[in-house]
Coordinates of C-alpha atoms and ligand atoms in Angstrom, one line a residue:
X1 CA 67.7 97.1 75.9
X2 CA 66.3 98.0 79.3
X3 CA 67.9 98.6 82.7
X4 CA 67.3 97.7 86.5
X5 CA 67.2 99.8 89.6
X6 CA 68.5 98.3 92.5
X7 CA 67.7 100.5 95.7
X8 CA 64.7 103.1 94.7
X9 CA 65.2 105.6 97.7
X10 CA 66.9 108.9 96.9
X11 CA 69.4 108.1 94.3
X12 CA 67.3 105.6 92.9
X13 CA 64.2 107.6 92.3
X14 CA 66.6 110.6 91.1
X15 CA 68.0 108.5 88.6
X16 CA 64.4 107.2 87.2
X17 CA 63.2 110.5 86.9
X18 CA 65.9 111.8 84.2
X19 CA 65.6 108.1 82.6
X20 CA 62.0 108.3 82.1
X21 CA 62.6 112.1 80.6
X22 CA 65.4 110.9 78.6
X23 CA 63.1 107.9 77.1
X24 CA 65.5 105.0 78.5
X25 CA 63.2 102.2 79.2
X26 CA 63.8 101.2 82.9
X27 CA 62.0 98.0 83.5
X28 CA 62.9 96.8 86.7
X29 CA 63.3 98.0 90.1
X30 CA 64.7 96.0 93.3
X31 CA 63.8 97.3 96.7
X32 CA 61.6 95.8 99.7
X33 CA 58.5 94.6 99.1
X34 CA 56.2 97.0 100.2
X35 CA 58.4 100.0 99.0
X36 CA 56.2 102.7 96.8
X37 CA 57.5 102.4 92.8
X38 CA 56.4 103.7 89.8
X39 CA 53.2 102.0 87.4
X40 CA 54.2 100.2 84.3
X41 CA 57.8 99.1 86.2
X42 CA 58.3 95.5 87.3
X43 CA 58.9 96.1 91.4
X44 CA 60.6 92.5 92.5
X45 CA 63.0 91.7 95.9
X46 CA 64.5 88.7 93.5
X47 CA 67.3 89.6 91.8
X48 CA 67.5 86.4 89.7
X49 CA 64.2 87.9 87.9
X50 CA 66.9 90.9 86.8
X51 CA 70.0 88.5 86.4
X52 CA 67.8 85.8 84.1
X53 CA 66.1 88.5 82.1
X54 CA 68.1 89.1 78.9
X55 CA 66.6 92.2 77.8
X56 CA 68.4 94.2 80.9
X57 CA 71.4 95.3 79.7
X58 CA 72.9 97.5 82.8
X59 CA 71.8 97.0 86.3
X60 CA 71.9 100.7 88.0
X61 CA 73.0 100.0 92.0
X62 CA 71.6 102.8 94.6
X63 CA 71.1 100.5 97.6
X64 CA 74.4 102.1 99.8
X65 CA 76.2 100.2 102.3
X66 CA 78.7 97.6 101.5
X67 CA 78.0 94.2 101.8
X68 CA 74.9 93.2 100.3
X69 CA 75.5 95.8 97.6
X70 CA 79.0 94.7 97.3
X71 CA 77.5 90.7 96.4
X72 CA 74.3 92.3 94.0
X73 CA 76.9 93.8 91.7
X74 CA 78.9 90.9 91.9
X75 CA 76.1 88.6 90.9
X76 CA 74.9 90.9 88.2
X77 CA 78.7 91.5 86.6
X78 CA 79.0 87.8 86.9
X79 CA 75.7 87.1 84.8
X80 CA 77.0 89.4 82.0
X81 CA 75.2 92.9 83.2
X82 CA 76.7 96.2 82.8
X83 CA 76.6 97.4 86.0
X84 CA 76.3 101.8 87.0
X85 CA 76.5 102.4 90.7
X86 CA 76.6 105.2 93.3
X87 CA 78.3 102.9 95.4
X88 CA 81.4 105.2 96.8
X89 CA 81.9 102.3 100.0
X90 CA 81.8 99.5 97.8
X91 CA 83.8 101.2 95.0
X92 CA 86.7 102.1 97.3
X93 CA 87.1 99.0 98.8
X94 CA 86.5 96.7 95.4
X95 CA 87.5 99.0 92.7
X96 CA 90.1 96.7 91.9
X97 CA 87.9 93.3 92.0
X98 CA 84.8 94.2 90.2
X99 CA 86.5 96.2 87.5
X100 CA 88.5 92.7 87.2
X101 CA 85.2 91.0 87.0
X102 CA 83.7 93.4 84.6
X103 CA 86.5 92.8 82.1
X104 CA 86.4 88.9 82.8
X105 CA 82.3 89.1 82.0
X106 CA 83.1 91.4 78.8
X107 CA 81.1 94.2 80.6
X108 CA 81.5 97.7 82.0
X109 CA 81.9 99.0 85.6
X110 CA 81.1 102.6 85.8
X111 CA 80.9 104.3 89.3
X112 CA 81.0 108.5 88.1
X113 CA 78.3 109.3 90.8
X114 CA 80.5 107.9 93.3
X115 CA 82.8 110.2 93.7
X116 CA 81.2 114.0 94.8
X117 CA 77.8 113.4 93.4
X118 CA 77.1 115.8 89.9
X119 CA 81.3 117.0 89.8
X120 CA 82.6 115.3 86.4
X121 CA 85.5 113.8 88.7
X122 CA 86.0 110.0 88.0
X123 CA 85.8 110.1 83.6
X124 CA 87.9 113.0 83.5
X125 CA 90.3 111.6 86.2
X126 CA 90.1 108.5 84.3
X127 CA 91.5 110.8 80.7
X128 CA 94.3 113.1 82.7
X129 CA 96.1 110.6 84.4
X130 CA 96.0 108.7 80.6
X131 CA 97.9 111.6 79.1
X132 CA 99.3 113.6 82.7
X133 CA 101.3 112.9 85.8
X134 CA 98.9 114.1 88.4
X135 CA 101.0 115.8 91.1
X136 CA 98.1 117.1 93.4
X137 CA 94.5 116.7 94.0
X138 CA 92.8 119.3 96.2
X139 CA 89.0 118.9 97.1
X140 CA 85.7 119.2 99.0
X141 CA 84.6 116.2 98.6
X142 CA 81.4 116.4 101.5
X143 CA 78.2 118.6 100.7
X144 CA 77.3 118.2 103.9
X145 CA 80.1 119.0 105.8
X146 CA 81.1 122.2 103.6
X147 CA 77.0 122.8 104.3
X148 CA 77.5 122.9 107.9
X149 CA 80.9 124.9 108.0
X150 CA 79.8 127.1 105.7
X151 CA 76.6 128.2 108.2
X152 CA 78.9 128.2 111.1
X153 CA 81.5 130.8 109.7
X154 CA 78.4 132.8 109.6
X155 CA 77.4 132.4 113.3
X156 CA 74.7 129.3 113.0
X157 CA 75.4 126.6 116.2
X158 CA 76.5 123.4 115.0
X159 CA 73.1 121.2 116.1
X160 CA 71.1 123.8 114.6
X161 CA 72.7 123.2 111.0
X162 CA 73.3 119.6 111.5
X163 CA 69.2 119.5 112.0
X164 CA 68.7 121.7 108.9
X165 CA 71.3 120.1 106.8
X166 CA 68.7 116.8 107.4
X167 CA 65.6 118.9 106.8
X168 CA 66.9 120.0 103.6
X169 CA 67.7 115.8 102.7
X170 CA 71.8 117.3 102.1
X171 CA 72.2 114.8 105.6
X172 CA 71.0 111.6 107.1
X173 CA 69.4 111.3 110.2
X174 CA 73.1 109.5 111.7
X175 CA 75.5 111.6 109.5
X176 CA 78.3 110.2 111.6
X177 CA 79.8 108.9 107.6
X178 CA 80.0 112.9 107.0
X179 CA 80.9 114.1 110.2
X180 CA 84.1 111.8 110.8
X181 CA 85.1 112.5 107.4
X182 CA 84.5 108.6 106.3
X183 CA 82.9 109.4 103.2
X184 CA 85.2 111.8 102.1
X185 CA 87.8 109.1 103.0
X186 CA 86.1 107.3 100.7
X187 CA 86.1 109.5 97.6
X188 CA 89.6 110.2 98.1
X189 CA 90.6 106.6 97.8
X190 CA 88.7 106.1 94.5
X191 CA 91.2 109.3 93.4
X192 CA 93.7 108.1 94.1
X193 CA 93.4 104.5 93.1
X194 CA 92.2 106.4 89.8
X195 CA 94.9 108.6 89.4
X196 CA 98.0 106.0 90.3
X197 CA 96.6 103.1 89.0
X198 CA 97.0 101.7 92.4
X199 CA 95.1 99.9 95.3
X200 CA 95.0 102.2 98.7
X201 CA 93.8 100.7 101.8
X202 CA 91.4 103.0 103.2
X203 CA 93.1 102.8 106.8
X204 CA 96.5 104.3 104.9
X205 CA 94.7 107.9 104.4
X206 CA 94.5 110.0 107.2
X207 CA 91.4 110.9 108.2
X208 CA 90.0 113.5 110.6
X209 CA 86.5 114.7 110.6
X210 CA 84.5 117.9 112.1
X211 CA 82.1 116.0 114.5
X212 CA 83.2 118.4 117.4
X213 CA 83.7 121.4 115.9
X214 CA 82.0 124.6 117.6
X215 CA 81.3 128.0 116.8
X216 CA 83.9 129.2 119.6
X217 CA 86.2 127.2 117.1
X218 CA 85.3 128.9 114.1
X219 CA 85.0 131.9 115.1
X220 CA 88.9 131.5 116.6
X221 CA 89.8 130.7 113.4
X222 CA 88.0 133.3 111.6
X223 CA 89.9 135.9 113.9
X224 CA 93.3 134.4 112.9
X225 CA 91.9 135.7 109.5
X226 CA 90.9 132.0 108.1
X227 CA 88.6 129.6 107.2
X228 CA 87.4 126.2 108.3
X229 CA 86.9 123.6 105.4
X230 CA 87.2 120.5 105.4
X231 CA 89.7 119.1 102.5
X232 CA 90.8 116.0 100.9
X233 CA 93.9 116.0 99.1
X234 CA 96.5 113.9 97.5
X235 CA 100.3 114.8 97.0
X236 CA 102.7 112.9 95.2
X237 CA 106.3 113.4 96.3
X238 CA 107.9 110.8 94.4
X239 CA 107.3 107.2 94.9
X240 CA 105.4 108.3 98.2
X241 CA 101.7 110.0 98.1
X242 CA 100.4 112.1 100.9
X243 CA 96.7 111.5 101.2
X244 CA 94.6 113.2 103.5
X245 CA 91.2 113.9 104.3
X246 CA 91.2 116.9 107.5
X247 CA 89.4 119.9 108.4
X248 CA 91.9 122.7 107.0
X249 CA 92.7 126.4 108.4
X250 CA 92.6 128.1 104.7
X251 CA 93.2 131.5 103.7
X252 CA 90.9 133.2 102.5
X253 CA 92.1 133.2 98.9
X254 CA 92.6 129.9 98.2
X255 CA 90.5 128.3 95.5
X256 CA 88.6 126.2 98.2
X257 CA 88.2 129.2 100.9
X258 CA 84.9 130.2 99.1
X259 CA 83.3 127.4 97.5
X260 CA 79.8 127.3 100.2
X261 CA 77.0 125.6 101.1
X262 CA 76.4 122.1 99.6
X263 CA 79.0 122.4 96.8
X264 CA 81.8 120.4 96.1
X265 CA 85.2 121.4 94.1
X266 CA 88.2 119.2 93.1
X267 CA 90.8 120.9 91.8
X268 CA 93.6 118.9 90.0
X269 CA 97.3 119.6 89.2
X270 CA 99.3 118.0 86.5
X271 CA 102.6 118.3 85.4
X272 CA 101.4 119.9 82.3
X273 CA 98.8 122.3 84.4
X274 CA 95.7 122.7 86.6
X275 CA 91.7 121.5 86.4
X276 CA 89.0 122.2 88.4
X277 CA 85.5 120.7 88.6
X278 CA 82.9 122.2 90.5
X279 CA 78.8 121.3 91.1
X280 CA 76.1 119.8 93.4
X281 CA 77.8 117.4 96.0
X282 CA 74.7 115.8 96.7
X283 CA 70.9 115.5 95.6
X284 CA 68.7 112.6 94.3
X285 CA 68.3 114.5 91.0
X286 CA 71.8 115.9 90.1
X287 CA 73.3 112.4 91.1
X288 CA 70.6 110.8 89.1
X289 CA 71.4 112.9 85.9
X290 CA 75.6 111.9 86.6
X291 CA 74.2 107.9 86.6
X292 CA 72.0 108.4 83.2
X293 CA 75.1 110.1 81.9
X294 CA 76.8 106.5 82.5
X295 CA 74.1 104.6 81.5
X296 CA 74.4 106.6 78.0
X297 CA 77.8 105.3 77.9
X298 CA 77.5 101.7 78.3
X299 CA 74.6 102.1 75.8
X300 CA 76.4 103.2 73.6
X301 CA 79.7 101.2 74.0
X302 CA 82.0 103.7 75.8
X303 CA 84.4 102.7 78.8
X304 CA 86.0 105.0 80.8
X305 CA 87.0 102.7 83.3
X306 CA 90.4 101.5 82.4
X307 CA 91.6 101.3 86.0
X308 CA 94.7 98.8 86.4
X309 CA 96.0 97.9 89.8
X310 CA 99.5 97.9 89.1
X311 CA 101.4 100.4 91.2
X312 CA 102.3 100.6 94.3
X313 CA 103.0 103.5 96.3
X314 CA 104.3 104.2 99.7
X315 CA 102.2 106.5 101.9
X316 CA 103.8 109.1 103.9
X317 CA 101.3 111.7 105.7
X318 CA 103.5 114.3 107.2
X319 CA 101.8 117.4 108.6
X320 CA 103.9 120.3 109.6
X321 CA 101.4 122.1 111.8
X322 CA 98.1 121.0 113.7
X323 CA 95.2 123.3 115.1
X324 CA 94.1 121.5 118.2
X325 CA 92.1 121.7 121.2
X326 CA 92.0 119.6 124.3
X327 CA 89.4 118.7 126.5
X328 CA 89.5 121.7 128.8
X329 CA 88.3 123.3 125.5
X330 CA 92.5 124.8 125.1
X331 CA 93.3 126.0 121.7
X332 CA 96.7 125.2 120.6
X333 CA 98.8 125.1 118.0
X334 CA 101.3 122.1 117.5
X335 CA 104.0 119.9 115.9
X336 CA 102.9 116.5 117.0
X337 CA 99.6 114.8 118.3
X338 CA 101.0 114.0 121.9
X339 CA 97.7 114.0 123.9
X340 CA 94.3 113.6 123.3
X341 CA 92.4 116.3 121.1
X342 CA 88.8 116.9 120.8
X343 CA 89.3 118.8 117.8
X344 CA 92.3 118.2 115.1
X345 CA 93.0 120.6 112.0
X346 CA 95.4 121.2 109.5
X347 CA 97.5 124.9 110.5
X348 CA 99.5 126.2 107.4
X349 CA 100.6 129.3 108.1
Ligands
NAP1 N1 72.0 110.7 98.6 C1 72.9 111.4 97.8 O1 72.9 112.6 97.6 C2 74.0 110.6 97.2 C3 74.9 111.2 96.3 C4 75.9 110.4 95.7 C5 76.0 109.0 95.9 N2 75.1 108.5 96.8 C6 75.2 107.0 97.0 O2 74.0 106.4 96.4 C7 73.7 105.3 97.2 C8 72.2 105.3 97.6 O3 72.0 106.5 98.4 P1 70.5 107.0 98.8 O4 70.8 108.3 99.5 O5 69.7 106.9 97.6 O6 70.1 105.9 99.8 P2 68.6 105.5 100.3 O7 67.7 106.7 100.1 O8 68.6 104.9 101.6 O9 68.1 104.4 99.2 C9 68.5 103.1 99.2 C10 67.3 102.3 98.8 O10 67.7 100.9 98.7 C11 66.9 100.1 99.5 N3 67.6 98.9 100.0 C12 68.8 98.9 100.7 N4 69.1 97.7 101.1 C13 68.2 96.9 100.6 C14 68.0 95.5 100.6 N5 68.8 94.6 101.2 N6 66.9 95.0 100.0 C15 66.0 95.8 99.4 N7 66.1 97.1 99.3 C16 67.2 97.7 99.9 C17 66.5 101.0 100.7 O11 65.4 100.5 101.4 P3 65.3 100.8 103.0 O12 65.3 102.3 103.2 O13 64.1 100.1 103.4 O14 66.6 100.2 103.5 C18 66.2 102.3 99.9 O15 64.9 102.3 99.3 C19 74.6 105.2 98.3 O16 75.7 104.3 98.0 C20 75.2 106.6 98.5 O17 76.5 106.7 99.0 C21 74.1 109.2 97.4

């Protein structure tokens, strides 16, 4: 039994490495044609060669983006191929189809590395909400924004970090998908859908993102005797959820106040009590290791994925208290979003 790489950039080549080390045979990888691969692996641009091949068992997808990505693992459910993917933009859009499609084809849809790169999130989501009613989810869900922040509160300019936060490979060139919080927006759905057995449309969630944050902001902030991180968070209240993704004024001693650098935490409230997961947000290796750990499942005929779209829940973001400032650089505190803002951030005081 052998599997196929789809997309051998970062991810991709993170997740060969631990395969090789881990002796699972990888015999396949799809990526352009004059993209560098590994000796003694099959490199093709044909994914029929993968799909008509019966010795791969499960396809591993690292391309990104939606579309194309979205159709590969499609095609390869549809041919009767386990499919692992990174994928959080296709996975919080189609959650609901191609876990459909997997059951239809008899085979599994796994998607851990998804959701905040090497944190254990999706299986053990997947095993509390089986046994708990999860009340609240509380997380940074974005290495590179929680990278940044975390350099600003100690007096680094935004453009400087954004350019180191690249250097280090934690960012993309355009990190726009980070910046605006969209792929934290992302993870969040996936939570969610995950821990309500529902189907969230990602324009329900409110998002707001740190693109033009400054160190005059922070350090405001940091005189009001708080801290700037930017949080994703679900609360059920109900039938209704409030679901959020928004740069947060937190005190100093919450649980997320002091979790720096690249890390990611997601902590998780039940009605029976509280679990937190913490680890590398990002990195070709660690989110390698989190997609061999999948790959070990489906070898060895465990499912985690047992994700039902059957509920439906009413959204209803209220938030008592915004951090603003305008564009004549006015720091204000406020009840409603009446005007333009520049900047936007949850107050709790
Ligand atoms: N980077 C991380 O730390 C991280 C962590 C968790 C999850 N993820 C997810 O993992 C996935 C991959 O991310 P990455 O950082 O590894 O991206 P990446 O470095 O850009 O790798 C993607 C690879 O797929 C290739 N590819 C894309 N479209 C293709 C096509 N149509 N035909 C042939 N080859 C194609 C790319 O080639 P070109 O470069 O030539 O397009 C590239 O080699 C994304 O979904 C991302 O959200 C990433």
């Amino acid at each position: 039994m052998s599997v196929a790489i789809l997309g051998y950039g970062v991810v991709g080549s993170g997740f060969y490495n631990n395969a090789i080390k881990a002796n699972v045979d990888v015999k396949y990888i799809f990526d352009r044609p004059e993209k560098n691969t590994p000796k003694g692996v099959i490199k093709t641009n044909n994914i029929d060669d993968i799909i008509n091949d019966k010795d791969v068992f499960v396809v591993v997808e690292t391309l990104g983006g939606l579309d194309f990505a979205y159709n590969m693992i499609k095609k390869c459910l549809s041919s009767g191929k386990n499919v692992v993917t990174a994928n959080k933009e296709v996975v919080a859009v189609y959650i609901d189809e191609l876990t459909n499609l997997a059951k239809a084809n008899n085979v599994y849809f796994l998607f851990e590395a998804a959701v905040c790169g090497s944190v254990p999130i999706v299986k053990n989501l997947f095993e509390i909400r089986n046994r708990e009613e999860v009340l609240e989810i509380e997380a940074i869900t974005n290495g590179t924004t929680n990278y940044i922040l975390t350099n600003m509160y100690f007096g680094s300019e935004l453009d400087d970090v954004v350019n180191k936060a690249i250097e280090l490979g934690y960012a993309e060139r355009n990190c726009d998908n980070d910046l605006l919080g969209l792929d934290s927006l992302r993870k969040i759905t996936i939570m969610a859908d995950i821990a309500y057995n529902t189907k969230l449309d990602l324009k329900d969630v409110l998002t707001y993102g740190i693109k033009n944050v400054s160190l005059d902001i922070i350090n405001d902030i940091k005189n009001r005797g708080y801290i700037l991180k930017s949080i994703s968070s679900i609360k059920l209240n109900g039938n209704n959820i409030c679901i959020k993704t928004i740069p947060t004024l937190l005190d100093p001693t919450h649980p997320l106040a002091r979790t720096d650098d690249s890390y990611n935490r997601v902590i998780v409230r039940t009605n029976k009590g509280s679990y937190e997961y913490h680890g590398a947000g990002a990195g070709g290796n660690p989110t390698g290791a989190i997609i061999l750990e999948d790959v070990k499942l489906v070898l060895s005929g465990h499912n985690y994925n047992d994700y039902v779209n059957k509920n439906k829940l009413s959204i209803n973001n209220n938030i008592n208290k915004y951090y603003v400032v305008d564009n004549s650089n006015n720091i204000k505190i406020v009840d409603k979003l009446e005007e333009e803002y520049k900047f936007i951030a949850e107050y709790k005081d």
